[in-house]
PDB file of C-alpha atoms in Angstrom:
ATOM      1  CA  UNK A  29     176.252 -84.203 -63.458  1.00 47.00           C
ATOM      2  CA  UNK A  30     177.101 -85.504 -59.952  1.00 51.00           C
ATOM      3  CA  UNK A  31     174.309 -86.177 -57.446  1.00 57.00           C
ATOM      4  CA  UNK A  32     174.663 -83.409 -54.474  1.00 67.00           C
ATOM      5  CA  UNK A  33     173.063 -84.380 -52.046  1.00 63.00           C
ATOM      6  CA  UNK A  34     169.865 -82.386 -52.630  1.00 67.00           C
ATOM      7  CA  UNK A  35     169.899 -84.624 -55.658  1.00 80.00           C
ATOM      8  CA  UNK A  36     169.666 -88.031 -53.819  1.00 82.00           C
ATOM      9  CA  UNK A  37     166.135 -87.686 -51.612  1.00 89.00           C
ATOM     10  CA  UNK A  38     162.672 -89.394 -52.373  1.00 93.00           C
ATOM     11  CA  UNK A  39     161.858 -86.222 -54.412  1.00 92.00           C
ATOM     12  CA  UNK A  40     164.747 -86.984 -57.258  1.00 94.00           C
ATOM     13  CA  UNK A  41     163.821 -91.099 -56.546  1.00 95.00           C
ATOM     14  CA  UNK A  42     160.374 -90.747 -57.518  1.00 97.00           C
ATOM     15  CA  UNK A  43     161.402 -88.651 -60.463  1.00 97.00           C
ATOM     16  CA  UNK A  44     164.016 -91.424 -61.685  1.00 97.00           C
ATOM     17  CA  UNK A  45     161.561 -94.081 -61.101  1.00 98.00           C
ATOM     18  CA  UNK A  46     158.665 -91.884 -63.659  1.00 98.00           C
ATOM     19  CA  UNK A  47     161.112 -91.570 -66.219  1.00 98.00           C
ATOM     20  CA  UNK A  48     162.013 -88.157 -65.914  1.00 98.00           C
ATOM     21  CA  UNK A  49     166.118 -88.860 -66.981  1.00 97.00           C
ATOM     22  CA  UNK A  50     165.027 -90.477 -69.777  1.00 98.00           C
ATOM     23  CA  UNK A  51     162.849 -87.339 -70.995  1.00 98.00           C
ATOM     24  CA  UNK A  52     164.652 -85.302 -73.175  1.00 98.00           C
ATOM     25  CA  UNK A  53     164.910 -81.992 -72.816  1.00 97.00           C
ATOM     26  CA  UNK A  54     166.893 -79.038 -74.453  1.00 95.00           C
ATOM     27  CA  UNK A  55     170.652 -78.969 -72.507  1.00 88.00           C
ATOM     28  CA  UNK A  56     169.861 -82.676 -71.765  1.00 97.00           C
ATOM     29  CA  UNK A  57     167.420 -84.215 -70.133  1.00 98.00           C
ATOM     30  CA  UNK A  58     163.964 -83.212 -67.811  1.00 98.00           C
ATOM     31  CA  UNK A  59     165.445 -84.551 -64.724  1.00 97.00           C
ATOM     32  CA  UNK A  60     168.925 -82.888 -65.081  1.00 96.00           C
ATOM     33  CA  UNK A  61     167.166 -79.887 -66.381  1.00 97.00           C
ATOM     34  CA  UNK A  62     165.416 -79.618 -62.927  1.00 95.00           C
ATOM     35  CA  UNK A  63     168.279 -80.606 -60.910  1.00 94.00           C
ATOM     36  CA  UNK A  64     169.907 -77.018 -62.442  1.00 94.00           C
ATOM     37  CA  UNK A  65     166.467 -75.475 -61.195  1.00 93.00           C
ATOM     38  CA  UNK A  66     167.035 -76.653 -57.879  1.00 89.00           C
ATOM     39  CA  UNK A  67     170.599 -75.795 -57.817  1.00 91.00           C
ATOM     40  CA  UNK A  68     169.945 -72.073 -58.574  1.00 91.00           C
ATOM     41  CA  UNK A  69     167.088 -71.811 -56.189  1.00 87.00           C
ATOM     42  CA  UNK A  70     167.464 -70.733 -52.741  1.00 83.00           C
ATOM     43  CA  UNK A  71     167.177 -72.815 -49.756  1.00 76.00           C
ATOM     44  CA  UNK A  72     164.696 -71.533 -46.847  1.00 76.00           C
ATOM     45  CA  UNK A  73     167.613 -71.047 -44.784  1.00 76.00           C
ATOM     46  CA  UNK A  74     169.489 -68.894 -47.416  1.00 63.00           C
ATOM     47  CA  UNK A  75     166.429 -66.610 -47.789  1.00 65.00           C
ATOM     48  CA  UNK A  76     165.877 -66.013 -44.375  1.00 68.00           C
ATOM     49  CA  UNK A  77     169.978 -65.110 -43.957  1.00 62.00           C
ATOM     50  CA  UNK A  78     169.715 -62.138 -46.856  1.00 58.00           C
TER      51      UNK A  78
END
């Protein structure tokens, strides 16, 4: 999966750094698993437009 760039801040960092791409996780791993969660979940901005 390619890093957008709400996929390249301190949050997804600190993640790497703990391990969380080497955690396995069904579909693949825990980090890309939450990258996917943070894809699919609305961004202040986008709430506030609908």
């Amino acid at each position: 999966m390619p890093d957008s760039p709400a996929h390249t801040g301190p949050a997804t960092a600190l993640l790497r750094e703990l391990g969380a791409a080497d955690i396995a996780h069904p579909g693949g791993t825990l980090l890309a698993h939450l990258q996917r969660v943070a894809d699919r979940t609305p961004q202040p901005q986008e709430v506030l437009a609908a």
